[in-house]
Amino acid sequence: MQLPFSQQTLAPRRWSIATTCGWLLVLFAIPARAQQPKVIAPSQVSPAICSSQLPTAIDRIIDRPELRRYRWGIVIQALGGTSQLYNRDGDRLFIPASNVKLITTAVALRQLGASTRLRTSVYQLPNTGNTSNLLVVGRGDPSLTVTGLQSIAQQLKQRGIKQVGQISFDDGYFRGEQINGDWEWGDLATDYAPAINGLMLNQNSNPLIVSSQQIGMPLKYTWKDPSLNSWQIDNQSLTVAASQDSNVDAVAVFGRSTLRLTGKLALNTAPTKIDLPLVNPAESFISAFRQSLNRSEITFGSTRLVLGQNTTNLPEIAAINSPTIGELINETNQYSNNVYAEVLLRSIGRTHPEHYTSSEDSISLGITSVKKSLTEMGIDPQTYSLHDGSGLSRHNLVTPTTFVRVLSAMMLTPSGQIYRDSLPIAGVSGSLRNRMKGTLAQGIVRAKTGSMSGVVSLAGYINPPQYSPLVFSIILNQHDRPTSQMVKVIDEIMVLLARLQQC
């Protein structure tokens, strides 16, 4: 099926963000060593446990003195049944972080279809004399790169187009604000919270690579793709001796498109990458498209940005498709890709009957459509409150029971296997690649991770070798320890589940 849409877990954050008077400060620093909570290292030879022993075993972990102050929500249930093995505040609302993607991707499979692709199209507009005029329509393909634009340019060249008059670029596919108003200011200078629009390119981000020069010289900087850059650089940084510590600061002032580099980087230190969002995604797309035409030796006149052009009866003369929705969902869940998740939510919004008859924005329509789909799956709308598609908003609230019900319901649908296979495998792939390695849980857990300051979550499926398959949701809120410490506690619970046996 193809609709007119023709159409990373986030890398560990090396950049902590602080805001002061509208400035965003990006700091490169080594975190202080925190006191480690007691975590019992699981052993491959740990004895099996009965389901009747599980509640006491889990309580023993999360009720340790150093963990007792935190909010735990846990539901563990037989897959395909209603029998619960464990429930700690499973019907209370928690901030779920990226576990929200489990809901977004489930509804995307139901509403959009696994085989749908998002399509970037070029249409022929009426000529001006003998000169062709073109309309480029972006439909939010988050996978589109400069290579894709070059493919479009080559298609135009193969049609014999050597000269173009005016090129219109339609960025009106999604309605409403491109940046979610519920996101925190501190996230907005990062590549995991860029603007989401129709004319997307390189996930609307462009890394700045910073490297040392001679001692006493400013740091050298280059953009991964100079054609996409709209930042002005005020370079106040310094290269220092190899024996000195490195601390590079990047300060962005919104509204001025200025990035100030300060701090120091030791001589011969490996280059540092600062992932930054595009200042003006549509303008960056247009610039990259123009360069693609130049490389294909196609001349052109003016360009302009438009919103919501009617393409009915216009001939499509070039196009490029995204991977399938199923493949986009795999990227979303495997690597907790916020950009992909937000595109999926807005694409869901475009399927809402009111998209063409109301002025409501694509995010709101997407959330409304998600609620409708969840209700059809038997999920009570009182058990969640959604504000985005990625989980980046702290306004999102979901009960652990809701996640268990979504995970269970999806396994009864035709796309259930695609959904399950999109989840990382413990110790093997995606955001779980380096977790639970060398334990009984390695290879038998498929689950979605989630984390932000004060929040850690994990929800998915586990197939214990000596027990029937289980579905689970674990959400930890209001903790004050490093995420790396708290995921070990959750992983300890997963190893307990791996030890279950029928008895």
Short mmCIF file of C-alpha atoms in Angstrom, two decimals:
data_model
loop_
_atom_site.label_atom_id
_atom_site.label_comp_id
_atom_site.label_asym_id
_atom_site.label_seq_id
_atom_site.Cartn_x
_atom_site.Cartn_y
_atom_site.Cartn_z
CA MET A 1 0.00 0.00 0.00
CA GLN A 2 1.25 3.47 -0.77
CA LEU A 3 -0.42 6.57 0.55
CA PRO A 4 0.33 10.03 -0.79
CA PHE A 5 3.00 10.21 1.97
CA SER A 6 5.33 8.78 -0.51
CA GLN A 7 6.51 9.03 2.56
CA GLN A 8 19.92 6.32 16.83
CA THR A 9 18.90 4.46 20.89
CA LEU A 10 19.90 8.02 20.90
CA ALA A 11 23.63 8.02 21.32
CA PRO A 12 24.56 8.48 24.96
CA ARG A 13 24.45 12.18 25.68
CA ARG A 14 27.91 13.67 25.80
CA TRP A 15 26.41 17.15 25.96
CA SER A 16 24.57 18.42 29.00
CA ILE A 17 22.39 21.42 28.33
CA ALA A 18 21.71 24.38 30.62
CA THR A 19 19.76 27.53 29.90
CA THR A 20 20.29 31.04 31.14
CA CYS A 21 18.43 34.07 29.80
CA GLY A 22 17.61 32.40 26.51
CA TRP A 23 21.14 31.02 25.93
CA LEU A 24 21.74 27.31 25.50
CA LEU A 25 25.03 26.10 26.92
CA VAL A 26 26.38 22.80 25.61
CA LEU A 27 29.10 21.42 27.86
CA PHE A 28 31.62 18.71 27.13
CA ALA A 29 32.72 17.38 30.48
CA ILE A 30 33.46 14.19 32.36
CA PRO A 31 30.65 13.42 34.84
CA ALA A 32 31.56 13.21 38.49
CA ARG A 33 31.80 9.76 39.97
CA ALA A 34 28.67 8.95 41.98
CA GLN A 35 28.27 6.38 44.72
CA GLN A 36 27.12 3.13 43.15
CA PRO A 37 23.97 1.46 44.47
CA LYS A 38 24.35 -2.15 45.46
CA VAL A 39 23.67 -4.35 42.46
CA ILE A 40 23.99 -8.10 42.72
CA ALA A 41 25.79 -9.39 39.64
CA PRO A 42 23.67 -12.16 38.13
CA SER A 43 25.34 -15.48 37.52
CA GLN A 44 24.77 -17.92 34.70
CA VAL A 45 24.47 -20.63 37.35
CA SER A 46 21.86 -18.83 39.49
CA PRO A 47 19.20 -21.27 40.69
CA ALA A 48 15.78 -21.28 39.06
CA ILE A 49 12.90 -19.68 40.92
CA CYS A 50 9.17 -20.34 40.99
CA SER A 51 6.62 -17.70 40.05
CA SER A 52 5.41 -17.68 43.66
CA GLN A 53 8.89 -16.58 44.73
CA LEU A 54 9.13 -13.77 42.17
CA PRO A 55 7.30 -10.97 44.09
CA THR A 56 9.55 -11.36 47.12
CA ALA A 57 12.67 -11.50 44.93
CA ILE A 58 11.74 -8.29 43.06
CA ASP A 59 10.77 -6.49 46.29
CA ARG A 60 14.16 -7.41 47.71
CA ILE A 61 15.80 -5.52 44.84
CA ILE A 62 13.71 -2.35 44.60
CA ASP A 63 13.19 -1.98 48.37
CA ARG A 64 16.89 -1.76 49.17
CA PRO A 65 17.56 1.26 51.38
CA GLU A 66 19.33 3.20 48.63
CA LEU A 67 16.46 2.60 46.16
CA ARG A 68 13.45 2.81 48.45
CA ARG A 69 12.84 6.55 47.94
CA TYR A 70 12.16 6.20 44.22
CA ARG A 71 8.86 5.55 42.41
CA TRP A 72 8.63 2.13 40.82
CA GLY A 73 5.88 0.98 38.48
CA ILE A 74 6.14 -2.67 37.44
CA VAL A 75 3.74 -5.08 35.77
CA ILE A 76 4.77 -8.60 34.69
CA GLN A 77 2.16 -10.73 32.97
CA ALA A 78 1.81 -13.91 30.95
CA LEU A 79 1.78 -13.12 27.23
CA GLY A 80 -1.59 -14.02 25.79
CA GLY A 81 -3.26 -14.12 29.20
CA THR A 82 -4.31 -11.89 32.06
CA SER A 83 -2.49 -13.64 34.89
CA GLN A 84 -0.06 -11.22 36.54
CA LEU A 85 3.09 -12.46 38.21
CA TYR A 86 3.91 -9.07 39.71
CA ASN A 87 2.31 -5.64 40.08
CA ARG A 88 3.78 -2.63 41.86
CA ASP A 89 1.68 0.51 41.23
CA GLY A 90 0.89 -0.75 37.75
CA ASP A 91 -2.20 1.43 37.44
CA ARG A 92 -0.53 4.68 38.44
CA LEU A 93 0.75 7.23 35.93
CA PHE A 94 4.48 7.55 35.32
CA ILE A 95 6.70 9.59 33.01
CA PRO A 96 7.70 6.87 30.51
CA ALA A 97 10.45 8.61 28.47
CA SER A 98 11.08 6.79 25.17
CA ASN A 99 8.74 3.94 25.99
CA VAL A 100 6.13 6.24 24.38
CA LYS A 101 7.59 5.02 21.07
CA LEU A 102 5.96 1.65 21.76
CA ILE A 103 2.58 3.36 21.45
CA THR A 104 3.51 5.54 18.47
CA THR A 105 4.92 2.65 16.46
CA ALA A 106 2.04 0.33 17.33
CA VAL A 107 -0.51 2.83 16.04
CA ALA A 108 1.65 3.66 13.00
CA LEU A 109 1.52 0.00 11.95
CA ARG A 110 -2.25 -0.04 12.42
CA GLN A 111 -3.02 3.32 10.80
CA LEU A 112 -0.35 3.70 8.10
CA GLY A 113 0.44 0.08 7.26
CA ALA A 114 3.81 -1.66 7.33
CA SER A 115 4.35 -1.38 3.54
CA THR A 116 3.56 2.34 3.18
CA ARG A 117 6.38 4.66 2.13
CA LEU A 118 6.80 8.42 2.48
CA ARG A 119 7.40 9.99 -0.93
CA THR A 120 9.28 13.12 -1.91
CA SER A 121 7.94 14.26 -5.30
CA VAL A 122 8.77 16.72 -8.05
CA TYR A 123 5.82 17.91 -10.15
CA GLN A 124 5.75 19.72 -13.48
CA LEU A 125 4.13 23.17 -13.25
CA PRO A 126 2.96 25.15 -16.29
CA ASN A 127 5.91 26.33 -18.36
CA THR A 128 7.04 29.91 -18.71
CA GLY A 129 7.67 30.00 -22.42
CA ASN A 130 9.96 27.07 -23.13
CA THR A 131 11.25 26.94 -19.55
CA SER A 132 10.04 24.30 -17.11
CA ASN A 133 8.75 25.29 -13.68
CA LEU A 134 8.84 22.71 -10.90
CA LEU A 135 7.13 22.01 -7.58
CA VAL A 136 9.00 19.95 -4.97
CA VAL A 137 6.79 18.42 -2.26
CA GLY A 138 8.33 16.95 0.89
CA ARG A 139 6.28 14.50 2.93
CA GLY A 140 8.44 14.20 6.01
CA ASP A 141 10.80 11.42 4.94
CA PRO A 142 13.25 11.30 7.90
CA SER A 143 15.63 9.03 5.99
CA LEU A 144 16.19 11.42 3.07
CA THR A 145 19.80 12.47 2.52
CA VAL A 146 21.74 14.48 -0.05
CA THR A 147 22.22 11.22 -1.95
CA GLY A 148 18.45 11.03 -2.37
CA LEU A 149 18.30 14.58 -3.68
CA GLN A 150 21.02 13.72 -6.18
CA SER A 151 18.90 10.80 -7.36
CA ILE A 152 16.00 13.19 -8.01
CA ALA A 153 18.29 15.54 -9.94
CA GLN A 154 19.48 12.65 -12.09
CA GLN A 155 15.89 11.64 -12.83
CA LEU A 156 15.22 15.17 -14.08
CA LYS A 157 18.33 15.08 -16.23
CA GLN A 158 17.30 11.74 -17.72
CA ARG A 159 14.03 13.36 -18.76
CA GLY A 160 16.02 15.81 -20.80
CA ILE A 161 15.52 18.74 -18.45
CA LYS A 162 18.55 21.02 -18.70
CA GLN A 163 17.03 24.33 -17.65
CA VAL A 164 14.42 25.18 -15.03
CA GLY A 165 12.73 28.50 -14.43
CA GLN A 166 11.16 28.81 -10.99
CA ILE A 167 11.25 25.99 -8.42
CA SER A 168 8.60 26.03 -5.68
CA PHE A 169 9.26 24.03 -2.51
CA ASP A 170 6.16 22.96 -0.57
CA ASP A 171 6.81 22.62 3.17
CA GLY A 172 3.17 22.45 4.20
CA TYR A 173 2.71 18.70 4.48
CA PHE A 174 2.54 18.87 8.29
CA ARG A 175 0.54 21.64 9.96
CA GLY A 176 1.41 23.50 13.14
CA GLU A 177 4.63 24.25 14.97
CA GLN A 178 7.69 22.34 13.84
CA ILE A 179 9.05 22.10 17.40
CA ASN A 180 6.87 20.66 20.15
CA GLY A 181 6.05 23.35 22.70
CA ASP A 182 6.15 20.79 25.52
CA TRP A 183 9.84 20.01 25.02
CA GLU A 184 12.39 21.47 27.42
CA TRP A 185 14.56 24.36 26.31
CA GLY A 186 17.66 22.38 27.18
CA ASP A 187 16.86 19.80 24.49
CA LEU A 188 16.36 22.24 21.65
CA ALA A 189 20.04 22.67 20.73
CA THR A 190 20.50 18.94 20.14
CA ASP A 191 20.07 16.67 17.14
CA TYR A 192 17.52 14.53 19.02
CA ALA A 193 15.01 17.42 19.23
CA PRO A 194 15.10 19.18 15.85
CA ALA A 195 12.25 20.78 13.98
CA ILE A 196 9.96 18.30 12.19
CA ASN A 197 8.71 19.46 8.79
CA GLY A 198 7.82 18.18 5.33
CA LEU A 199 11.11 19.08 3.65
CA MET A 200 13.42 17.06 5.87
CA LEU A 201 17.05 16.27 5.13
CA ASN A 202 19.61 14.33 7.19
CA GLN A 203 17.12 14.17 10.06
CA ASN A 204 17.33 17.98 10.20
CA SER A 205 20.70 17.90 11.90
CA ASN A 206 24.26 18.72 10.90
CA PRO A 207 27.23 17.76 13.11
CA LEU A 208 29.98 20.27 13.85
CA ILE A 209 33.40 18.60 14.06
CA VAL A 210 35.85 20.37 16.37
CA SER A 211 39.57 19.48 16.40
CA SER A 212 42.81 20.83 17.83
CA GLN A 213 45.41 22.85 15.95
CA GLN A 214 48.76 24.20 17.15
CA ILE A 215 49.01 25.16 20.82
CA GLY A 216 47.59 28.64 21.33
CA MET A 217 45.52 28.53 18.15
CA PRO A 218 41.70 28.49 18.05
CA LEU A 219 40.12 25.10 17.51
CA LYS A 220 39.50 24.10 13.93
CA TYR A 221 35.88 23.38 13.06
CA THR A 222 34.16 21.87 10.05
CA TRP A 223 30.57 20.97 9.27
CA LYS A 224 29.78 17.47 8.17
CA ASP A 225 27.72 19.01 5.35
CA PRO A 226 28.66 22.67 4.78
CA SER A 227 25.72 23.13 2.39
CA LEU A 228 23.27 22.69 5.27
CA ASN A 229 24.90 25.13 7.66
CA SER A 230 23.05 28.28 8.71
CA TRP A 231 24.99 28.92 11.94
CA GLN A 232 27.47 31.77 12.25
CA ILE A 233 30.52 30.79 14.31
CA ASP A 234 32.12 33.04 16.91
CA ASN A 235 35.26 31.03 17.66
CA GLN A 236 36.74 31.86 21.07
CA SER A 237 38.15 28.37 21.74
CA LEU A 238 41.78 27.40 22.25
CA THR A 239 44.15 24.50 21.59
CA VAL A 240 46.18 23.64 24.71
CA ALA A 241 49.01 21.26 25.59
CA ALA A 242 48.32 17.53 25.47
CA SER A 243 48.75 17.30 29.25
CA GLN A 244 45.82 19.63 29.94
CA ASP A 245 42.17 18.72 30.37
CA SER A 246 39.68 19.35 27.57
CA ASN A 247 36.48 21.30 28.05
CA VAL A 248 34.69 22.65 24.99
CA ASP A 249 31.65 24.86 25.35
CA ALA A 250 29.18 25.69 22.58
CA VAL A 251 26.70 28.48 23.21
CA ALA A 252 23.81 29.03 20.81
CA VAL A 253 21.68 32.18 20.83
CA PHE A 254 18.30 31.52 19.28
CA GLY A 255 17.09 34.22 16.94
CA ARG A 256 20.61 35.20 15.92
CA SER A 257 21.75 31.87 14.45
CA THR A 258 25.08 32.35 16.21
CA LEU A 259 27.15 29.59 17.77
CA ARG A 260 29.96 30.64 20.11
CA LEU A 261 32.75 28.11 20.66
CA THR A 262 34.69 28.53 23.91
CA GLY A 263 36.86 26.36 26.13
CA LYS A 264 39.87 24.27 25.24
CA LEU A 265 40.83 21.02 23.57
CA ALA A 266 44.14 19.27 24.23
CA LEU A 267 46.63 18.91 21.39
CA ASN A 268 46.20 15.69 19.37
CA THR A 269 42.92 14.91 21.08
CA ALA A 270 40.48 13.02 18.86
CA PRO A 271 38.06 15.37 17.08
CA THR A 272 34.90 16.12 19.03
CA LYS A 273 31.49 15.97 17.34
CA ILE A 274 28.74 18.36 18.41
CA ASP A 275 25.38 17.34 16.95
CA LEU A 276 23.35 20.45 16.17
CA PRO A 277 19.89 20.96 14.68
CA LEU A 278 19.39 22.86 11.46
CA VAL A 279 18.45 26.48 12.08
CA ASN A 280 16.05 26.61 9.12
CA PRO A 281 15.34 23.10 7.78
CA ALA A 282 13.37 24.17 4.70
CA GLU A 283 16.02 26.67 3.60
CA SER A 284 18.72 24.03 4.13
CA PHE A 285 16.72 21.58 2.00
CA ILE A 286 16.39 24.16 -0.78
CA SER A 287 20.12 24.92 -0.66
CA ALA A 288 21.01 21.22 -0.89
CA PHE A 289 18.52 20.70 -3.75
CA ARG A 290 20.05 23.58 -5.71
CA GLN A 291 23.49 22.05 -5.29
CA SER A 292 22.18 18.70 -6.54
CA LEU A 293 20.90 20.40 -9.68
CA ASN A 294 24.26 22.11 -10.16
CA ARG A 295 26.08 18.78 -9.93
CA SER A 296 23.71 17.40 -12.57
CA GLU A 297 24.40 20.45 -14.80
CA ILE A 298 20.80 21.65 -14.64
CA THR A 299 20.50 25.44 -14.59
CA PHE A 300 17.66 27.14 -12.76
CA GLY A 301 16.25 30.55 -11.99
CA SER A 302 14.48 31.53 -8.78
CA THR A 303 13.30 29.42 -5.85
CA ARG A 304 10.48 30.06 -3.40
CA LEU A 305 8.92 28.40 -0.36
CA VAL A 306 5.19 27.64 -0.44
CA LEU A 307 2.71 25.85 1.83
CA GLY A 308 -0.01 23.37 0.86
CA GLN A 309 0.06 23.49 -2.92
CA ASN A 310 -2.63 21.43 -4.65
CA THR A 311 -0.93 18.70 -6.69
CA THR A 312 -4.10 17.26 -8.21
CA ASN A 313 -3.64 16.72 -11.94
CA LEU A 314 0.01 17.79 -11.81
CA PRO A 315 2.33 15.27 -13.51
CA GLU A 316 4.95 13.78 -11.21
CA ILE A 317 8.27 13.74 -13.09
CA ALA A 318 10.68 12.62 -10.36
CA ALA A 319 10.40 11.08 -6.90
CA ILE A 320 12.16 9.13 -4.20
CA ASN A 321 10.57 6.86 -1.60
CA SER A 322 11.51 6.28 2.00
CA PRO A 323 11.98 2.79 3.38
CA THR A 324 8.67 1.18 4.38
CA ILE A 325 6.87 2.22 7.56
CA GLY A 326 7.88 -1.17 8.94
CA GLU A 327 11.53 -0.31 8.36
CA LEU A 328 11.12 3.19 9.79
CA ILE A 329 9.57 1.64 12.89
CA ASN A 330 12.54 -0.69 13.21
CA GLU A 331 14.88 2.32 13.25
CA THR A 332 12.59 4.10 15.72
CA ASN A 333 12.56 1.31 18.28
CA GLN A 334 16.00 -0.20 17.79
CA TYR A 335 17.83 3.10 18.25
CA SER A 336 15.16 5.17 20.03
CA ASN A 337 15.12 7.66 17.17
CA ASN A 338 13.08 10.69 18.23
CA VAL A 339 13.00 12.22 14.76
CA TYR A 340 11.47 9.12 13.20
CA ALA A 341 8.92 8.83 16.02
CA GLU A 342 7.78 12.44 15.62
CA VAL A 343 7.41 12.01 11.85
CA LEU A 344 5.29 8.91 12.46
CA LEU A 345 3.00 10.78 14.86
CA ARG A 346 2.43 13.62 12.39
CA SER A 347 1.89 11.14 9.56
CA ILE A 348 -0.74 9.42 11.71
CA GLY A 349 -2.32 12.84 12.15
CA ARG A 350 -2.67 13.21 8.40
CA THR A 351 -4.91 10.14 8.34
CA HIS A 352 -7.42 11.82 10.65
CA PRO A 353 -10.70 12.66 8.87
CA GLU A 354 -10.46 16.28 10.04
CA HIS A 355 -7.04 16.86 8.50
CA TYR A 356 -8.56 18.36 5.37
CA THR A 357 -11.52 20.10 7.04
CA SER A 358 -10.02 21.72 10.16
CA SER A 359 -7.04 23.90 11.02
CA GLU A 360 -5.89 21.65 13.88
CA ASP A 361 -2.17 20.93 13.86
CA SER A 362 -0.69 17.57 12.86
CA ILE A 363 0.54 16.74 16.38
CA SER A 364 -2.91 17.20 17.93
CA LEU A 365 -4.60 15.23 15.17
CA GLY A 366 -1.97 12.53 15.55
CA ILE A 367 -2.58 12.21 19.30
CA THR A 368 -6.34 12.13 18.71
CA SER A 369 -5.87 9.33 16.17
CA VAL A 370 -3.61 7.46 18.60
CA LYS A 371 -6.29 7.66 21.29
CA LYS A 372 -8.90 6.28 18.90
CA SER A 373 -6.67 3.40 17.88
CA LEU A 374 -5.77 2.57 21.49
CA THR A 375 -9.45 2.57 22.43
CA GLU A 376 -10.08 0.07 19.65
CA MET A 377 -7.33 -2.05 21.22
CA GLY A 378 -9.17 -1.97 24.55
CA ILE A 379 -6.95 0.63 26.23
CA ASP A 380 -8.71 3.00 28.65
CA PRO A 381 -7.90 6.64 27.68
CA GLN A 382 -7.74 7.49 31.39
CA THR A 383 -4.58 5.39 31.71
CA TYR A 384 -2.34 7.68 29.66
CA SER A 385 -1.80 11.29 28.60
CA LEU A 386 0.31 11.85 25.48
CA HIS A 387 2.00 15.05 24.30
CA ASP A 388 4.39 13.84 21.62
CA GLY A 389 5.40 10.74 19.69
CA SER A 390 8.92 10.22 20.99
CA GLY A 391 8.65 10.48 24.76
CA LEU A 392 10.87 13.56 24.99
CA SER A 393 8.12 15.57 26.71
CA ARG A 394 7.90 15.26 30.48
CA HIS A 395 4.17 15.90 30.15
CA ASN A 396 3.69 12.34 28.88
CA LEU A 397 2.13 10.06 31.49
CA VAL A 398 1.39 6.34 31.02
CA THR A 399 0.67 3.46 33.39
CA PRO A 400 2.79 0.29 33.21
CA THR A 401 -0.43 -1.66 32.70
CA THR A 402 -1.11 0.33 29.53
CA PHE A 403 2.23 -0.67 28.03
CA VAL A 404 1.60 -4.32 28.89
CA ARG A 405 -1.80 -4.17 27.21
CA VAL A 406 -0.43 -2.48 24.07
CA LEU A 407 2.37 -5.04 23.81
CA SER A 408 -0.09 -7.91 24.32
CA ALA A 409 -2.65 -6.54 21.86
CA MET A 410 -0.07 -6.01 19.13
CA MET A 411 0.87 -9.69 19.16
CA LEU A 412 -2.70 -10.49 18.09
CA THR A 413 -2.51 -8.30 14.96
CA PRO A 414 -1.20 -9.20 11.48
CA SER A 415 1.73 -6.83 12.00
CA GLY A 416 2.55 -8.20 15.44
CA GLN A 417 5.74 -9.93 14.32
CA ILE A 418 7.04 -6.78 12.62
CA TYR A 419 6.35 -4.88 15.83
CA ARG A 420 8.08 -7.43 18.04
CA ASP A 421 11.07 -7.72 15.71
CA SER A 422 11.56 -3.94 15.81
CA LEU A 423 12.55 -4.14 19.48
CA PRO A 424 16.21 -4.42 20.56
CA ILE A 425 17.48 -7.79 21.81
CA ALA A 426 19.29 -7.86 25.15
CA GLY A 427 23.04 -8.15 24.68
CA VAL A 428 22.66 -8.29 20.90
CA SER A 429 21.17 -5.27 19.14
CA GLY A 430 20.08 -1.64 19.25
CA SER A 431 19.87 0.20 22.55
CA LEU A 432 20.12 -3.12 24.45
CA ARG A 433 23.28 -4.21 22.68
CA ASN A 434 25.47 -3.63 25.74
CA ARG A 435 22.97 -4.61 28.41
CA MET A 436 22.50 -7.99 30.11
CA LYS A 437 25.51 -9.43 28.28
CA GLY A 438 26.77 -12.66 29.78
CA THR A 439 23.58 -13.20 31.79
CA LEU A 440 20.66 -15.58 31.44
CA ALA A 441 18.63 -12.71 29.96
CA GLN A 442 20.92 -12.21 26.97
CA GLY A 443 19.17 -13.04 23.71
CA ILE A 444 15.74 -13.77 25.25
CA VAL A 445 14.58 -10.19 25.99
CA ARG A 446 13.11 -7.95 23.29
CA ALA A 447 12.28 -4.57 24.78
CA LYS A 448 12.16 -0.81 24.30
CA THR A 449 14.44 1.29 26.46
CA GLY A 450 13.72 4.75 27.82
CA SER A 451 15.66 7.28 29.84
CA MET A 452 15.92 10.94 30.74
CA SER A 453 17.09 12.60 33.93
CA GLY A 454 15.18 11.01 36.80
CA VAL A 455 13.49 8.44 34.53
CA VAL A 456 14.43 4.94 33.37
CA SER A 457 12.05 2.52 31.67
CA LEU A 458 12.02 -0.83 29.91
CA ALA A 459 9.03 -2.62 28.38
CA GLY A 460 8.72 -5.60 26.07
CA TYR A 461 8.79 -9.38 25.92
CA ILE A 462 10.89 -12.12 27.52
CA ASN A 463 10.97 -15.86 26.78
CA PRO A 464 12.38 -17.60 29.88
CA PRO A 465 13.88 -20.98 28.90
CA GLN A 466 11.88 -22.86 31.52
CA TYR A 467 8.74 -20.74 31.62
CA SER A 468 6.03 -19.43 29.30
CA PRO A 469 6.56 -16.10 27.43
CA LEU A 470 5.99 -12.95 29.46
CA VAL A 471 5.20 -9.31 28.73
CA PHE A 472 6.43 -6.63 31.13
CA SER A 473 6.73 -2.93 31.84
CA ILE A 474 9.17 -1.42 34.34
CA ILE A 475 9.21 2.36 34.91
CA LEU A 476 11.36 4.15 37.46
CA ASN A 477 10.64 7.81 38.25
CA GLN A 478 12.09 10.41 40.62
CA HIS A 479 15.54 8.91 41.02
CA ASP A 480 18.64 11.04 41.50
CA ARG A 481 21.36 8.68 40.35
CA PRO A 482 23.17 8.26 37.03
CA THR A 483 21.11 6.37 34.47
CA SER A 484 23.92 3.83 34.05
CA GLN A 485 23.47 2.75 37.66
CA MET A 486 19.70 2.39 37.51
CA VAL A 487 19.58 0.34 34.30
CA LYS A 488 21.69 -2.25 36.10
CA VAL A 489 18.97 -2.55 38.72
CA ILE A 490 16.32 -3.08 36.05
CA ASP A 491 18.55 -5.60 34.30
CA GLU A 492 18.83 -7.50 37.57
CA ILE A 493 15.03 -7.84 37.55
CA MET A 494 15.18 -9.12 33.98
CA VAL A 495 17.65 -11.83 35.02
CA LEU A 496 15.20 -12.89 37.71
CA LEU A 497 12.55 -13.36 35.02
CA ALA A 498 15.00 -15.39 32.96
CA ARG A 499 15.40 -17.78 35.92
CA LEU A 500 11.68 -18.55 36.19
CA GLN A 501 10.55 -22.16 35.96
CA GLN A 502 7.22 -23.98 36.13
CA CYS A 503 6.73 -25.30 39.64
#
